[in-house]
GROMACS .gro file of C-alpha atoms in nm:
model
  273
    1UNK     CA    1  -0.879   1.917  -4.632
    2UNK     CA    2  -1.019   1.735  -4.328
    3UNK     CA    3  -1.308   1.497  -4.390
    4UNK     CA    4  -1.645   1.557  -4.225
    5UNK     CA    5  -1.923   1.309  -4.168
    6UNK     CA    6  -2.301   1.320  -4.166
    7UNK     CA    7  -2.566   1.070  -4.065
    8UNK     CA    8  -2.796   0.934  -4.334
    9UNK     CA    9  -3.007   0.630  -4.419
   10UNK     CA   10  -3.036   0.380  -4.701
   11UNK     CA   11  -3.392   0.278  -4.785
   12UNK     CA   12  -3.383  -0.098  -4.850
   13UNK     CA   13  -3.699  -0.305  -4.892
   14UNK     CA   14  -3.897  -0.077  -4.666
   15UNK     CA   15  -3.627  -0.063  -4.397
   16UNK     CA   16  -3.409   0.240  -4.327
   17UNK     CA   17  -3.050   0.133  -4.261
   18UNK     CA   18  -2.833   0.387  -4.077
   19UNK     CA   19  -2.515   0.497  -4.256
   20UNK     CA   20  -2.243   0.749  -4.182
   21UNK     CA   21  -2.116   0.938  -4.486
   22UNK     CA   22  -1.764   1.080  -4.498
   23UNK     CA   23  -1.647   1.334  -4.756
   24UNK     CA   24  -1.436   1.646  -4.788
   25UNK     CA   25  -1.562   1.976  -4.918
   26UNK     CA   26  -1.313   1.953  -5.203
   27UNK     CA   27  -1.411   1.605  -5.325
   28UNK     CA   28  -1.406   1.597  -5.703
   29UNK     CA   29  -1.703   1.483  -5.907
   30UNK     CA   30  -1.716   1.203  -5.980
   31UNK     CA   31  -1.536   1.068  -5.674
   32UNK     CA   32  -1.468   0.704  -5.584
   33UNK     CA   33  -1.768   0.572  -5.390
   34UNK     CA   34  -1.680   0.331  -5.108
   35UNK     CA   35  -1.917   0.103  -4.917
   36UNK     CA   36  -1.743   0.048  -4.585
   37UNK     CA   37  -1.807  -0.227  -4.325
   38UNK     CA   38  -1.669  -0.186  -3.971
   39UNK     CA   39  -1.488  -0.451  -3.769
   40UNK     CA   40  -1.599  -0.619  -3.448
   41UNK     CA   41  -1.570  -1.001  -3.485
   42UNK     CA   42  -1.918  -1.007  -3.646
   43UNK     CA   43  -2.080  -0.945  -3.307
   44UNK     CA   44  -2.002  -0.585  -3.212
   45UNK     CA   45  -1.845  -0.267  -3.345
   46UNK     CA   46  -2.005   0.052  -3.466
   47UNK     CA   47  -1.942   0.361  -3.675
   48UNK     CA   48  -1.698   0.512  -3.426
   49UNK     CA   49  -1.458   0.217  -3.420
   50UNK     CA   50  -1.369   0.278  -3.786
   51UNK     CA   51  -1.395   0.655  -3.799
   52UNK     CA   52  -1.028   0.723  -3.872
   53UNK     CA   53  -1.007   0.462  -4.148
   54UNK     CA   54  -1.314   0.616  -4.313
   55UNK     CA   55  -1.178   0.969  -4.273
   56UNK     CA   56  -0.846   0.865  -4.426
   57UNK     CA   57  -1.026   0.718  -4.729
   58UNK     CA   58  -1.237   1.033  -4.762
   59UNK     CA   59  -0.928   1.252  -4.742
   60UNK     CA   60  -0.779   1.030  -5.013
   61UNK     CA   61  -1.058   1.152  -5.241
   62UNK     CA   62  -1.348   0.912  -5.180
   63UNK     CA   63  -1.705   0.946  -5.065
   64UNK     CA   64  -1.731   0.679  -4.795
   65UNK     CA   65  -2.065   0.531  -4.690
   66UNK     CA   66  -2.018   0.327  -4.371
   67UNK     CA   67  -2.301   0.081  -4.313
   68UNK     CA   68  -2.446  -0.028  -3.977
   69UNK     CA   69  -2.499  -0.391  -4.079
   70UNK     CA   70  -2.687  -0.649  -3.865
   71UNK     CA   71  -2.473  -0.834  -3.610
   72UNK     CA   72  -2.448  -1.194  -3.494
   73UNK     CA   73  -2.559  -1.394  -3.305
   74UNK     CA   74  -2.903  -1.243  -3.356
   75UNK     CA   75  -2.833  -1.220  -3.729
   76UNK     CA   76  -2.605  -1.511  -3.832
   77UNK     CA   77  -2.459  -1.568  -4.178
   78UNK     CA   78  -2.570  -1.470  -4.437
   79UNK     CA   79  -2.785  -1.188  -4.291
   80UNK     CA   80  -2.514  -0.919  -4.276
   81UNK     CA   81  -2.384  -1.019  -4.619
   82UNK     CA   82  -2.727  -1.006  -4.783
   83UNK     CA   83  -2.803  -0.663  -4.634
   84UNK     CA   84  -2.461  -0.536  -4.742
   85UNK     CA   85  -2.506  -0.669  -5.095
   86UNK     CA   86  -2.842  -0.496  -5.121
   87UNK     CA   87  -2.679  -0.175  -5.000
   88UNK     CA   88  -2.401  -0.217  -5.258
   89UNK     CA   89  -2.656  -0.248  -5.537
   90UNK     CA   90  -2.848   0.055  -5.414
   91UNK     CA   91  -2.533   0.267  -5.396
   92UNK     CA   92  -2.447   0.167  -5.751
   93UNK     CA   93  -2.790   0.268  -5.876
   94UNK     CA   94  -2.769   0.596  -5.686
   95UNK     CA   95  -2.397   0.662  -5.746
   96UNK     CA   96  -2.459   0.989  -5.929
   97UNK     CA   97  -2.645   1.119  -5.624
   98UNK     CA   98  -2.374   1.014  -5.379
   99UNK     CA   99  -2.050   1.075  -5.567
  100UNK     CA  100  -2.122   1.202  -5.917
  101UNK     CA  101  -2.215   1.051  -6.250
  102UNK     CA  102  -1.985   0.766  -6.348
  103UNK     CA  103  -1.844   0.721  -5.995
  104UNK     CA  104  -1.653   0.394  -5.949
  105UNK     CA  105  -1.775   0.168  -5.672
  106UNK     CA  106  -1.542   0.014  -5.411
  107UNK     CA  107  -1.586  -0.200  -5.099
  108UNK     CA  108  -1.377  -0.172  -4.783
  109UNK     CA  109  -1.364  -0.302  -4.430
  110UNK     CA  110  -1.158  -0.408  -4.133
  111UNK     CA  111  -1.141  -0.751  -3.973
  112UNK     CA  112  -1.497  -0.896  -3.982
  113UNK     CA  113  -1.608  -0.608  -4.202
  114UNK     CA  114  -1.328  -0.697  -4.443
  115UNK     CA  115  -1.463  -1.053  -4.452
  116UNK     CA  116  -1.798  -0.917  -4.568
  117UNK     CA  117  -1.625  -0.691  -4.819
  118UNK     CA  118  -1.439  -0.987  -4.974
  119UNK     CA  119  -1.764  -1.183  -4.994
  120UNK     CA  120  -1.934  -0.890  -5.167
  121UNK     CA  121  -1.675  -0.905  -5.445
  122UNK     CA  122  -1.743  -1.277  -5.486
  123UNK     CA  123  -2.117  -1.219  -5.503
  124UNK     CA  124  -2.078  -0.931  -5.749
  125UNK     CA  125  -1.861  -1.151  -5.970
  126UNK     CA  126  -2.104  -1.443  -5.955
  127UNK     CA  127  -2.410  -1.228  -6.026
  128UNK     CA  128  -2.229  -1.009  -6.280
  129UNK     CA  129  -2.350  -0.700  -6.095
  130UNK     CA  130  -2.283  -0.446  -5.964
  131UNK     CA  131  -1.940  -0.369  -6.111
  132UNK     CA  132  -1.689  -0.332  -5.825
  133UNK     CA  133  -1.370  -0.141  -5.907
  134UNK     CA  134  -1.170  -0.255  -5.606
  135UNK     CA  135  -1.163  -0.390  -5.252
  136UNK     CA  136  -0.973  -0.238  -4.958
  137UNK     CA  137  -0.917  -0.495  -4.683
  138UNK     CA  138  -0.761  -0.411  -4.346
  139UNK     CA  139  -0.648  -0.730  -4.168
  140UNK     CA  140  -0.940  -0.935  -4.302
  141UNK     CA  141  -1.088  -1.208  -4.083
  142UNK     CA  142  -1.114  -1.492  -4.335
  143UNK     CA  143  -1.036  -1.828  -4.174
  144UNK     CA  144  -1.261  -1.984  -3.908
  145UNK     CA  145  -1.000  -2.255  -3.840
  146UNK     CA  146  -0.789  -2.005  -3.644
  147UNK     CA  147  -0.480  -2.215  -3.706
  148UNK     CA  148  -0.234  -1.953  -3.834
  149UNK     CA  149   0.097  -1.869  -3.671
  150UNK     CA  150  -0.006  -1.510  -3.605
  151UNK     CA  151  -0.322  -1.623  -3.425
  152UNK     CA  152  -0.121  -1.858  -3.205
  153UNK     CA  153   0.142  -1.590  -3.143
  154UNK     CA  154  -0.139  -1.373  -3.011
  155UNK     CA  155  -0.229  -1.657  -2.773
  156UNK     CA  156  -0.574  -1.659  -2.926
  157UNK     CA  157  -0.600  -2.034  -2.969
  158UNK     CA  158  -0.888  -2.209  -3.137
  159UNK     CA  159  -1.142  -2.155  -2.862
  160UNK     CA  160  -1.221  -1.922  -2.579
  161UNK     CA  161  -1.113  -1.607  -2.760
  162UNK     CA  162  -1.310  -1.326  -2.917
  163UNK     CA  163  -1.231  -1.440  -3.272
  164UNK     CA  164  -1.344  -1.797  -3.205
  165UNK     CA  165  -1.656  -1.670  -3.031
  166UNK     CA  166  -1.720  -1.431  -3.318
  167UNK     CA  167  -1.692  -1.704  -3.580
  168UNK     CA  168  -1.918  -1.933  -3.380
  169UNK     CA  169  -2.182  -1.661  -3.349
  170UNK     CA  170  -2.158  -1.565  -3.716
  171UNK     CA  171  -2.161  -1.914  -3.868
  172UNK     CA  172  -2.416  -2.070  -3.636
  173UNK     CA  173  -2.308  -2.419  -3.743
  174UNK     CA  174  -1.977  -2.569  -3.851
  175UNK     CA  175  -2.095  -2.656  -4.203
  176UNK     CA  176  -2.136  -2.286  -4.285
  177UNK     CA  177  -1.757  -2.252  -4.257
  178UNK     CA  178  -1.725  -2.431  -4.590
  179UNK     CA  179  -1.924  -2.166  -4.774
  180UNK     CA  180  -1.693  -1.942  -4.979
  181UNK     CA  181  -1.897  -1.634  -4.895
  182UNK     CA  182  -1.854  -1.703  -4.523
  183UNK     CA  183  -1.486  -1.803  -4.527
  184UNK     CA  184  -1.333  -1.660  -4.847
  185UNK     CA  185  -0.982  -1.789  -4.772
  186UNK     CA  186  -1.111  -2.140  -4.839
  187UNK     CA  187  -1.290  -2.049  -5.163
  188UNK     CA  188  -1.188  -2.272  -5.454
  189UNK     CA  189  -1.251  -2.002  -5.714
  190UNK     CA  190  -1.123  -1.649  -5.661
  191UNK     CA  191  -1.045  -1.545  -6.016
  192UNK     CA  192  -1.235  -1.255  -6.164
  193UNK     CA  193  -1.289  -1.060  -5.843
  194UNK     CA  194  -1.205  -0.692  -5.808
  195UNK     CA  195  -0.843  -0.579  -5.760
  196UNK     CA  196  -0.740  -0.563  -5.396
  197UNK     CA  197  -0.544  -0.346  -5.155
  198UNK     CA  198  -0.470  -0.555  -4.845
  199UNK     CA  199  -0.310  -0.397  -4.539
  200UNK     CA  200  -0.213  -0.568  -4.215
  201UNK     CA  201   0.043  -0.515  -3.939
  202UNK     CA  202   0.332  -0.709  -3.788
  203UNK     CA  203   0.152  -0.772  -3.463
  204UNK     CA  204  -0.200  -0.839  -3.595
  205UNK     CA  205  -0.351  -1.182  -3.523
  206UNK     CA  206  -0.503  -1.168  -3.875
  207UNK     CA  207  -0.162  -1.105  -4.038
  208UNK     CA  208  -0.102  -1.455  -4.171
  209UNK     CA  209  -0.447  -1.509  -4.315
  210UNK     CA  210  -0.431  -1.161  -4.472
  211UNK     CA  211  -0.107  -1.254  -4.649
  212UNK     CA  212  -0.240  -1.599  -4.738
  213UNK     CA  213  -0.530  -1.427  -4.911
  214UNK     CA  214  -0.286  -1.204  -5.099
  215UNK     CA  215  -0.112  -1.514  -5.233
  216UNK     CA  216  -0.440  -1.687  -5.317
  217UNK     CA  217  -0.559  -1.386  -5.517
  218UNK     CA  218  -0.225  -1.353  -5.694
  219UNK     CA  219  -0.238  -1.721  -5.787
  220UNK     CA  220  -0.578  -1.660  -5.948
  221UNK     CA  221  -0.453  -1.364  -6.151
  222UNK     CA  222  -0.618  -1.093  -5.941
  223UNK     CA  223  -0.416  -0.767  -5.919
  224UNK     CA  224  -0.314  -0.718  -5.555
  225UNK     CA  225  -0.114  -0.463  -5.361
  226UNK     CA  226  -0.032  -0.554  -5.002
  227UNK     CA  227   0.140  -0.375  -4.717
  228UNK     CA  228   0.259  -0.494  -4.377
  229UNK     CA  229   0.282  -0.185  -4.160
  230UNK     CA  230   0.459  -0.136  -3.828
  231UNK     CA  231   0.309  -0.268  -3.508
  232UNK     CA  232  -0.040  -0.133  -3.450
  233UNK     CA  233  -0.046  -0.188  -3.075
  234UNK     CA  234  -0.013   0.186  -3.017
  235UNK     CA  235  -0.306   0.275  -3.243
  236UNK     CA  236  -0.549   0.466  -3.023
  237UNK     CA  237  -0.921   0.416  -3.006
  238UNK     CA  238  -1.093   0.618  -3.276
  239UNK     CA  239  -1.232   0.957  -3.184
  240UNK     CA  240  -1.472   1.055  -3.463
  241UNK     CA  241  -1.464   1.418  -3.351
  242UNK     CA  242  -1.084   1.458  -3.345
  243UNK     CA  243  -0.952   1.758  -3.534
  244UNK     CA  244  -0.713   1.561  -3.754
  245UNK     CA  245  -0.592   1.215  -3.844
  246UNK     CA  246  -0.349   1.035  -3.611
  247UNK     CA  247  -0.007   0.951  -3.763
  248UNK     CA  248  -0.097   0.590  -3.845
  249UNK     CA  249  -0.404   0.699  -4.043
  250UNK     CA  250  -0.200   0.965  -4.221
  251UNK     CA  251   0.035   0.687  -4.333
  252UNK     CA  252  -0.256   0.493  -4.484
  253UNK     CA  253  -0.403   0.789  -4.670
  254UNK     CA  254  -0.157   0.785  -4.966
  255UNK     CA  255  -0.203   0.409  -5.003
  256UNK     CA  256  -0.578   0.464  -5.028
  257UNK     CA  257  -0.536   0.755  -5.269
  258UNK     CA  258  -0.314   0.558  -5.507
  259UNK     CA  259  -0.543   0.255  -5.507
  260UNK     CA  260  -0.865   0.453  -5.548
  261UNK     CA  261  -0.708   0.634  -5.842
  262UNK     CA  262  -0.618   0.302  -6.005
  263UNK     CA  263  -0.243   0.369  -5.995
  264UNK     CA  264  -0.134   0.066  -5.794
  265UNK     CA  265  -0.352  -0.230  -5.887
  266UNK     CA  266  -0.085  -0.392  -6.103
  267UNK     CA  267   0.145  -0.432  -5.802
  268UNK     CA  268   0.165  -0.795  -5.694
  269UNK     CA  269   0.409  -0.801  -5.406
  270UNK     CA  270   0.408  -0.747  -5.033
  271UNK     CA  271   0.565  -0.421  -4.918
  272UNK     CA  272   0.705  -0.392  -4.569
  273UNK     CA  273   0.616  -0.038  -4.464
   0.00000   0.00000   0.00000
């Protein structure tokens, strides 16, 4: 059944944060509850740019709450992370209302949003709350050094590109790049975080750091499933009002369904899709 979305708000410390909620009419109760963070190099992006990813997760059985988090440079690190962590805690407390009693809580995101999602799992581990069942990361943006082969293959370089500009706006100062919550790929301690599903593509500039993070998590004993899918250059811009999922999102839906159901977290190898 096709997923539908509605607009809603999360009441956090007297502020009403906009969210978009995706679900299908046939969602079981309890359903996996996913806090989703959109991409946009920390400085842009909105609900629409991730609509198909969210719909695919909803059609995989989840209730997806996509958060409109504060953007840099007006809100540098750790503003977006702190707001997202507060939202994560609120969703956990209200999980019965959103997805049914006993619903498991997940985090998900693409690119910069996936960076925030990884940091949320680190914070949840360090503060022993809330319990996060898993993290779904689509080409996470994790390394401000921008020195990987896939970045250079994309002719992004270390400066003068949207990723470099995004990191500069988000971090504010170079010393912030050493903070594990800002740049999780450089974190010295990754053990004990939630199991991960990490998906990237052959042609993605974030491919190498995505796979590096897979290996880092595996080395720390974290259950990881990873997939490198075919080139994503033909992925169209999201149309939140489209009647159905495009083929690439249909391909991701079974990966989401298996992970959300807890059937694939023991996998610790990269799969070329």
